[in-house]
Structure formats: C-alpha cells, structure tokens
C-alpha cells in the first residue's frame, strides 16, 4: 500500500509526538510510526523533571491541564554532602523560573490523546521500519503495519526513534562524527509506596556513592542510587536497596527517609553521546536519536522538546516561505544548547558520583566543587540557570 505525508516521524516518544502536535498547529501534516504498543509507551517509567520552557510550551499548546492539576511545581533542590543539606533556591536565582515534577509517561498519555484527536496518522506496533532515498527530495519510509507492507512517501523524515532506533544509522559513516563517554556506574531506580521524605528533590553525594530522592505523587516516591552498571537487579533485595539509600542519605541531624513497599526496580547504564551533524539530506534527527545525557541533570526529555521546537520552526518557514536556511542551520542551532546540556549533565554526574578508581585527591576536589556551588551565589546561580533550563533561543 502507498501512503503520502509531508513529514514522516519515526518514534512516538516525547520528540516524535510533540513534533507532530507542533506541526499540526502550523497546518503541516505528519505520520508518526511507533514500534511499541500504546500501552507500553504509556507505562514505561522514565523522566520526571520538566523544565520551565517545556512546561510553558505544553500550556501554550493547551496540553497542560492535567500537568497543572497533578504535577508539582518545585522552586528549589537540595544538594546533600557531608551529612548536611544545602538548598539551591532555583526560582530566587533565576527570576522566578521553576521545574515541574510530572512523569514522562503522563506527558506521553496527554500527547497521544491530543495526537489521536488531530488529522494525520499515529500508528503503533509498526515493524521493520526502513528509510530510503533520504538524500533525494522525496524520501520514503517502508514498514509493516497490521501485516501490510506500506511505502510512505514524505517531503521530510524526522528520526525521533531514540538511542536504539534505526534513523541514525541511515546517515553514512563518512559524514557523521560521534562523541561520547560511558560512565563506570549506573543508577538503580525504584518506585516506593510511601509519603514524600522531603518537599524538594535531594541530590546526595556520600562516601558510599550518589543517591537521588524524587517524587511522583503524595503516595509514590521515585529514588535512585548509584550502582555497578553491569549488576543484575536480581542481586538487589529490597532490604539492600533501603540500606543503600539510608547510608547515602544519612545526615548529622538524623533526617529520616519515609519507607514503604518497593513496587518497581531496575538498573540503567549511563552515557554521554552526540552525533554531528543531526541532519543528512531530508532526514533530521531529534531527541535521544541524536544525543544522550546521563540523567543526573534531568535534561534528556527537555532537550528533545527544544530540538523539535527548532525543527518545527524551520519546517514552517520552508512550507510558508520556501526558506531552506533554517533547515540547513538546524543542526548548528540545536547543537549549541545540546553541548551546554552535555556539559552540565557531565558536570553534575562527575561531581556527585563516586568513581571506582578515585582517590582521596579526587574526592577532595568533588567536595571543594560542592562547597563552592552552595557557598557562592554565582556558582549556585549557574547551577540553577542550567537546571531550570536555558531559554529556547539560547
Ligand atoms: P524516546 O523516549 O526513546 O522515544 C523513542 C521512541 O521511538 C520509543 O517509543 C521507541 O519505541 C520508538 N522506536 C525505536 N525504534 C523504532 C523503530 N525502529 N521504529 C519505530 N519506532 C521506534 N529527561 C529529562 O528531561 N528529565 C528527567 O528527569 C529525566 N529523567 C530520566 C530518568 C531515567 C531513569 C531515564 C532512563 C531517562 C531520563 N530522562 C530525563 C531522559 C528522557 O527519558 C529521554 O531523554 C527522552 O525519553 C527522549 O525522548 P525521545 O522522544 O527522543 O526518545
Ligand atoms: C528524576 C530523574 C532524574 O534524572 C533527575 O535528575 C531528577 C528526577 C525523576 O525520575 O524523578
């Protein structure tokens, strides 16, 4: 079967779905192809922190109603080290900007509901997605949907299929440069049925390693501890996880972690990764397909949002005014923000984790860095400005 659309979008994650919604607002038709089922997309637990710009964009699109009702606005975070907490007053340091805790899978539910209401297509459970003719003016996407082989002709293809997708590998090796780091630690993430232990997120550095206390709702808490990235989650009993959290979060004033049943646990590896350029012919990569940050800075989803905002603007100018300059500048425009976020995420990760091969010198440097961040208003402002997110046109 033959189909045709203006923009073929591969992947129904935050990048792909938001791109489709933004394009529809400009009268540009798209077709989103997703390999997983809608249930799987809507239940996979990932990000929690939305930057101010992401929140503002969702409101502008009329998609913020549930986020406003169920999400929690946070005006600060805590950095905890040497058994003491230090508040970074995000809003005070950034002219009132803040973050919202609203889980990624809830964002995706809101995006999917909105996509299904608009014209265009959103297909789940597609198989064998392949791209062809991407350097021509009429690229194609071939795929199987409900046992039918479909040839989708497009003006443009947006590769929004995450780090393990197929789009990136369609760019010839000879024109791409890849930059990256893997880290010698991962995160063990849990969901715990318990009341919140704090009003704001806690990022803790300790001799036992890193811990993060986040939240999902008044009844459900999200927490992470540093672990060996190659470890098997089956090796971690609930009691071991609790002990790990308590050791890393211990304070001199005897702060208590509220505990309850652990209902979900998993281990994720951490990496930094960027491909340059993010474009080849009529294929444009966005989000995790083009770049990965370690989750410590809470930047991944927010970067995906910034990418598709730029891509929408460039495509709109192409369709409305036949301008190609913004499409040509897409990669350069996005990469300025991406590299800033790469640096921030690497910095947060390197400052807050214990490295397996570190020595007392390295640990003293980390502590000096943390002291500077909480004692110097300039340093705290730099953290706050990066954490709440830079303006889209940065
Ligand atoms: P994805 O979400 O990966 O979506 C890609 C989609 O493409 C998927 O649905 C996939 O099934 C689909 N796909 C893949 N291959 C194909 C194919 N061949 N054909 C069709 N479809 C395909 N970011 C933040 O901003 N804030 C946070 O607080 C934060 N916390 C995080 C915590 C954790 C534990 C993790 C793991 C990540 C966190 N992130 C955070 C990062 C964030 O989750 C990602 O950056 C974000 O999901 C990227 O969105 P995306 O749309 O680019 O890619
Ligand atoms: C969460 C995830 C992050 O990566 C982070 O830095 C803060 C919070 C979360 O899942 O809530």
XYZ file of C-alpha atoms and ligand atoms in Angstrom:
458
model
C 0.000 0.000 0.000
C 1.223 3.523 -0.770
C 0.758 6.445 1.586
C 1.917 10.029 1.486
C 2.547 12.681 4.132
C 4.536 15.872 4.500
C 6.666 14.784 7.462
C 7.202 11.106 8.298
C 8.074 10.817 12.001
C 9.737 7.672 13.351
C 9.115 7.137 17.073
C 6.252 8.137 19.396
C 8.356 9.297 22.342
C 8.318 12.883 23.607
C 10.206 14.119 20.499
C 8.034 12.421 17.846
C 4.650 13.120 19.407
C 5.388 16.738 20.254
C 6.763 17.333 16.758
C 3.532 16.007 15.255
C 1.450 18.288 17.512
C 3.566 21.372 16.795
C 3.470 20.719 13.045
C -0.321 20.270 13.102
C -0.638 23.690 14.732
C 1.161 25.133 11.672
C -1.061 23.195 9.261
C 1.674 20.668 8.368
C 0.621 17.034 8.119
C 2.644 14.218 9.631
C 2.507 10.483 10.190
C 4.052 9.029 13.378
C 5.287 5.420 13.316
C 5.939 3.637 16.617
C 7.264 0.098 17.006
C 5.819 -0.453 20.504
C 2.186 -0.677 21.605
C 0.447 2.404 23.030
C 0.154 0.593 26.413
C 3.916 0.063 26.542
C 4.669 3.669 25.579
C 2.224 4.941 28.207
C 3.602 2.823 31.052
C 7.401 2.926 30.643
C 8.829 4.817 33.605
C 11.498 7.358 32.737
C 11.861 11.091 33.289
C 10.261 13.176 35.989
C 11.578 16.726 35.753
C 10.152 19.203 33.238
C 11.975 22.471 32.696
C 10.114 25.778 32.761
C 10.298 26.079 28.944
C 8.811 22.593 28.450
C 6.006 23.420 30.885
C 5.308 26.752 29.154
C 5.161 25.064 25.746
C 2.720 22.423 26.992
C 0.489 25.175 28.402
C 0.693 27.134 25.148
C -0.455 24.026 23.242
C -3.401 23.540 25.597
C -1.866 20.307 26.902
C -1.061 21.433 30.422
C -4.362 20.923 32.187
C -3.581 17.566 33.833
C 0.045 18.577 34.441
C -1.193 21.664 36.306
C -3.570 19.534 38.370
C -1.370 16.520 39.082
C 2.200 17.824 38.691
C 4.141 19.546 41.471
C 5.972 22.844 41.000
C 9.369 22.879 42.731
C 11.231 26.111 43.442
C 14.446 24.586 44.749
C 16.586 21.459 45.082
C 18.805 20.216 47.871
C 22.463 19.294 47.482
C 23.428 16.998 50.359
C 27.014 16.155 51.288
C 28.971 15.517 54.484
C 25.637 14.736 56.129
C 24.250 18.245 55.582
C 21.624 19.585 53.193
C 22.072 22.851 51.282
C 19.116 24.361 49.433
C 19.648 25.817 45.961
C 16.756 28.301 45.603
C 16.166 27.799 41.878
C 13.396 30.373 41.460
C 15.097 33.059 43.536
C 18.239 32.692 41.410
C 16.505 32.618 38.005
C 13.886 35.377 38.131
C 11.103 33.079 39.235
C 11.702 30.128 36.930
C 10.908 26.672 38.335
C 10.604 22.994 37.411
C 7.566 20.712 37.433
C 7.595 17.087 38.578
C 5.255 15.313 36.156
C 6.233 11.856 34.894
C 7.202 11.310 31.276
C 4.587 8.583 30.761
C 1.859 11.008 31.880
C 3.191 13.594 29.401
C 3.037 10.883 26.728
C -0.568 9.996 27.615
C -1.516 13.669 27.167
C 0.397 13.903 23.855
C -1.109 10.663 22.482
C -4.660 11.740 23.369
C -4.069 15.065 21.567
C -2.472 13.370 18.521
C -5.407 10.994 18.162
C -7.776 13.983 18.041
C -5.974 15.708 15.167
C -5.774 14.823 11.487
C -2.850 12.711 10.339
C -1.738 9.309 11.497
C -0.277 7.792 14.617
C 0.440 4.093 14.107
C 1.575 1.784 16.911
C 3.056 -1.731 16.584
C 4.772 -0.993 13.260
C 7.545 -3.409 12.233
C 10.657 -3.407 10.035
C 10.918 0.351 9.581
C 13.411 1.224 6.842
C 14.378 4.578 5.354
C 15.275 5.101 1.699
C 16.182 7.938 -0.686
C 16.910 10.282 2.207
C 19.217 12.445 0.120
C 16.535 12.939 -2.547
C 13.608 15.386 -2.426
C 11.223 12.531 -1.775
C 12.441 10.194 0.940
C 10.444 7.041 1.723
C 9.773 5.031 4.849
C 8.922 1.362 4.355
C 7.288 -0.524 7.207
C 4.826 -3.245 8.079
C 1.574 -2.423 9.841
C -1.136 -4.999 10.525
C 0.627 -7.461 8.175
C 0.620 -4.973 5.320
C 3.799 -3.621 3.711
C 3.480 0.156 3.470
C 5.515 2.617 1.422
C 5.192 6.090 2.950
C 6.357 8.920 0.672
C 7.382 12.064 2.576
C 8.831 15.511 1.986
C 10.941 15.101 5.129
C 11.726 12.398 7.691
C 12.174 13.133 11.384
C 14.199 10.451 13.181
C 12.743 10.607 16.707
C 13.327 6.924 17.487
C 15.608 7.219 20.498
C 19.116 5.911 21.043
C 18.376 2.362 19.787
C 16.360 3.410 16.725
C 17.080 2.912 13.026
C 17.235 6.503 11.763
C 20.713 7.439 12.928
C 22.333 4.527 11.095
C 20.885 5.816 7.795
C 23.402 8.664 7.914
C 26.587 7.487 6.150
C 29.557 6.949 8.485
C 31.676 9.181 6.262
C 29.639 12.300 7.069
C 28.971 11.756 10.772
C 31.106 12.367 13.831
C 30.283 10.694 17.074
C 31.331 11.955 20.512
C 30.788 10.016 23.708
C 31.621 8.796 27.198
C 30.407 5.824 29.150
C 30.440 6.062 32.932
C 31.714 3.325 35.269
C 28.436 3.421 37.226
C 24.703 3.199 36.613
C 21.524 4.043 38.527
C 19.321 1.627 40.339
C 15.871 3.276 40.186
C 12.903 2.362 42.349
C 9.282 3.306 42.893
C 8.272 3.164 46.540
C 4.791 3.383 48.046
C 5.473 5.902 50.791
C 4.807 9.539 51.638
C 7.412 12.080 50.458
C 10.504 12.410 52.632
C 11.174 15.984 51.520
C 9.407 18.862 49.753
C 12.116 19.158 47.105
C 14.475 16.805 45.238
C 17.625 15.729 47.085
C 20.863 15.096 45.185
C 23.224 13.419 47.669
C 26.981 12.826 47.463
C 28.465 10.478 50.052
C 31.397 8.165 50.533
C 29.007 5.304 49.678
C 28.058 6.896 46.355
C 25.263 9.014 44.871
C 21.564 8.964 45.785
C 18.604 10.939 44.437
C 15.265 11.370 46.166
C 12.488 12.372 43.782
C 8.728 12.033 43.844
C 5.775 11.029 41.707
C 2.741 11.752 43.912
C 1.878 12.130 47.614
C 1.728 8.308 47.772
C 4.506 7.259 45.368
C 8.199 8.156 45.549
C 10.956 7.763 42.938
C 14.517 7.207 44.135
C 17.841 6.261 42.612
C 21.169 5.018 43.956
C 24.478 4.684 42.189
C 25.372 1.067 41.364
C 27.542 -1.072 39.104
C 26.030 -0.655 35.595
C 26.593 -4.368 34.855
C 24.928 -5.589 38.041
C 21.779 -7.704 37.815
C 18.753 -6.226 39.585
C 18.036 -9.734 40.925
C 21.135 -9.280 43.136
C 19.430 -6.385 44.953
C 16.930 -7.340 47.623
C 14.572 -4.600 48.844
C 16.447 -4.585 52.169
C 19.765 -3.926 50.385
C 18.256 -1.061 48.405
C 16.848 0.517 51.570
C 20.178 0.177 53.332
C 21.929 1.726 50.322
C 19.544 4.690 50.369
C 19.831 5.200 54.112
C 23.639 5.100 54.100
C 23.919 7.620 51.275
C 21.274 9.980 52.614
C 22.273 9.902 56.309
C 22.529 13.348 57.926
C 24.050 14.685 61.126
C 20.591 15.899 62.247
C 19.098 12.428 61.901
C 16.763 13.157 58.954
C 14.528 10.156 58.281
C 13.660 8.563 54.967
C 9.986 7.562 54.801
C 9.858 3.990 53.622
C 7.272 1.554 52.262
C 6.943 -1.295 49.751
C 9.168 -1.120 46.651
C 6.882 -1.798 43.687
C 9.323 -1.430 40.790
C 13.100 -1.585 40.433
C 15.561 -1.564 37.530
C 19.153 -0.670 36.619
C 20.165 1.705 33.858
C 23.576 2.417 32.378
C 24.740 5.994 31.870
C 26.363 7.572 28.864
C 27.008 10.842 27.120
C 26.655 10.772 23.337
C 26.331 13.272 20.478
C 26.221 12.779 16.720
C 27.166 15.658 14.413
C 25.551 16.753 12.222
C 21.994 15.849 13.204
C 20.834 16.086 9.620
C 21.538 14.339 6.339
C 19.617 15.175 3.148
C 15.967 15.219 4.157
C 16.452 13.256 7.375
C 16.506 15.277 10.617
C 17.319 13.603 13.935
C 15.770 14.867 17.179
C 15.988 13.874 20.837
C 17.753 10.737 22.066
C 18.290 9.581 18.456
C 20.940 12.301 18.193
C 22.175 12.791 21.741
C 22.168 11.186 25.173
C 22.988 12.761 28.515
C 23.424 10.933 31.825
C 20.170 11.534 33.772
C 21.788 13.456 36.662
C 20.932 16.863 35.171
C 17.366 15.841 34.150
C 17.914 17.205 30.641
C 17.092 14.431 28.097
C 13.368 14.943 27.560
C 13.771 18.693 27.759
C 16.450 18.656 25.047
C 14.147 16.585 22.829
C 11.479 19.284 23.267
C 13.926 22.045 22.280
C 15.032 20.109 19.158
C 11.507 19.620 17.815
C 10.616 23.216 18.523
C 13.514 24.332 16.293
C 12.641 21.722 13.663
C 9.008 22.869 13.567
C 10.076 26.474 13.080
C 12.452 25.508 10.244
C 9.832 23.314 8.504
C 7.158 26.000 8.870
C 9.422 28.575 7.236
C 10.099 26.080 4.448
C 6.412 25.420 3.723
C 5.227 29.004 4.186
C 8.119 30.982 2.680
C 10.182 28.387 0.788
C 13.096 29.216 3.102
C 15.735 26.487 3.376
C 18.269 28.370 5.510
C 16.697 27.387 8.846
C 16.620 23.720 7.842
C 20.275 23.961 6.850
C 21.082 25.600 10.203
C 19.016 23.072 12.222
C 21.955 21.031 13.438
C 24.113 24.023 14.358
C 21.200 25.741 16.107
C 20.375 22.667 18.228
C 23.952 21.692 18.983
C 24.710 24.908 20.884
C 22.091 24.017 23.513
C 22.874 20.293 23.350
C 26.546 20.776 24.160
C 25.644 23.091 27.045
C 23.376 20.372 28.432
C 26.031 17.725 27.753
C 28.488 19.732 29.808
C 26.018 20.379 32.626
C 24.959 16.720 32.807
C 28.573 15.513 32.730
C 29.438 18.057 35.451
C 26.549 17.052 37.732
C 27.414 13.384 37.170
C 31.166 13.794 37.766
C 30.645 15.969 40.837
C 28.070 13.787 42.581
C 29.169 10.176 41.938
C 31.964 8.092 43.420
C 34.279 6.769 40.712
C 35.534 3.204 41.251
C 39.148 4.303 40.714
C 39.019 7.616 42.582
C 41.493 8.595 45.262
C 41.370 10.995 48.219
C 42.577 13.842 45.979
C 39.675 13.383 43.588
C 37.206 13.200 46.480
C 38.545 16.446 47.968
C 38.110 18.126 44.565
C 34.488 16.960 44.391
C 33.832 18.280 47.885
C 35.504 21.605 47.035
C 33.283 21.882 43.984
C 30.142 21.179 46.012
C 31.177 23.693 48.717
C 31.721 26.335 46.049
C 28.331 25.607 44.476
C 26.438 26.087 47.734
C 28.527 28.975 49.136
C 28.969 31.142 46.057
C 25.819 32.829 44.769
C 27.388 32.988 41.308
C 28.069 29.228 41.281
C 24.607 28.410 42.661
C 23.058 30.677 40.016
C 24.926 28.831 37.289
C 23.557 25.503 38.524
C 20.041 26.950 38.875
C 20.062 28.530 35.403
C 21.097 25.233 33.794
C 18.733 23.137 35.900
C 15.545 25.140 35.197
C 16.607 25.274 31.547
C 18.015 27.906 29.238
C 15.668 29.895 27.000
C 14.764 28.100 23.732
C 16.591 30.683 21.618
C 19.769 30.319 23.663
P 12.432 8.015 23.344
O 11.666 8.437 24.538
O 13.440 6.938 23.471
O 11.371 7.614 22.232
C 11.738 6.936 21.041
C 10.569 6.106 20.566
O 10.908 5.514 19.297
C 10.249 4.945 21.514
O 8.883 4.950 21.844
C 10.672 3.707 20.713
O 9.861 2.591 20.997
C 10.488 4.177 19.289
N 11.310 3.431 18.319
C 12.578 2.956 18.474
N 12.990 2.326 17.369
C 11.959 2.386 16.495
C 11.783 1.903 15.175
N 12.755 1.229 14.546
N 10.605 2.129 14.561
C 9.609 2.815 15.184
N 9.727 3.295 16.437
C 10.890 3.097 17.082
N 14.938 13.612 30.892
C 14.522 14.765 31.440
O 14.403 15.761 30.703
N 14.201 14.899 32.770
C 14.347 13.853 33.617
O 14.015 13.976 34.809
C 14.830 12.615 33.094
N 14.967 11.550 33.890
C 15.271 10.323 33.341
C 15.326 9.236 34.186
C 15.612 7.994 33.643
C 15.658 6.823 34.578
C 15.827 7.841 32.247
C 16.105 6.480 31.642
C 15.774 8.931 31.406
C 15.501 10.178 31.946
N 15.417 11.318 31.133
C 15.086 12.517 31.675
C 15.671 11.207 29.689
C 14.389 11.067 28.853
O 13.605 9.991 29.323
C 14.752 10.861 27.373
O 15.721 11.790 27.006
C 13.523 11.011 26.462
O 12.685 9.891 26.557
C 13.934 11.188 24.981
O 12.791 11.266 24.187
P 12.842 10.804 22.662
O 11.469 11.022 22.141
O 13.973 11.451 21.988
O 13.206 9.255 22.705
C 14.180 12.259 38.158
C 15.076 11.806 37.215
C 16.257 12.473 37.045
O 17.143 12.053 36.124
C 16.571 13.583 37.810
O 17.763 14.203 37.643
C 15.663 14.035 38.743
C 14.457 13.371 38.921
C 12.907 11.518 38.334
O 12.754 10.464 37.709
O 12.053 11.975 39.096
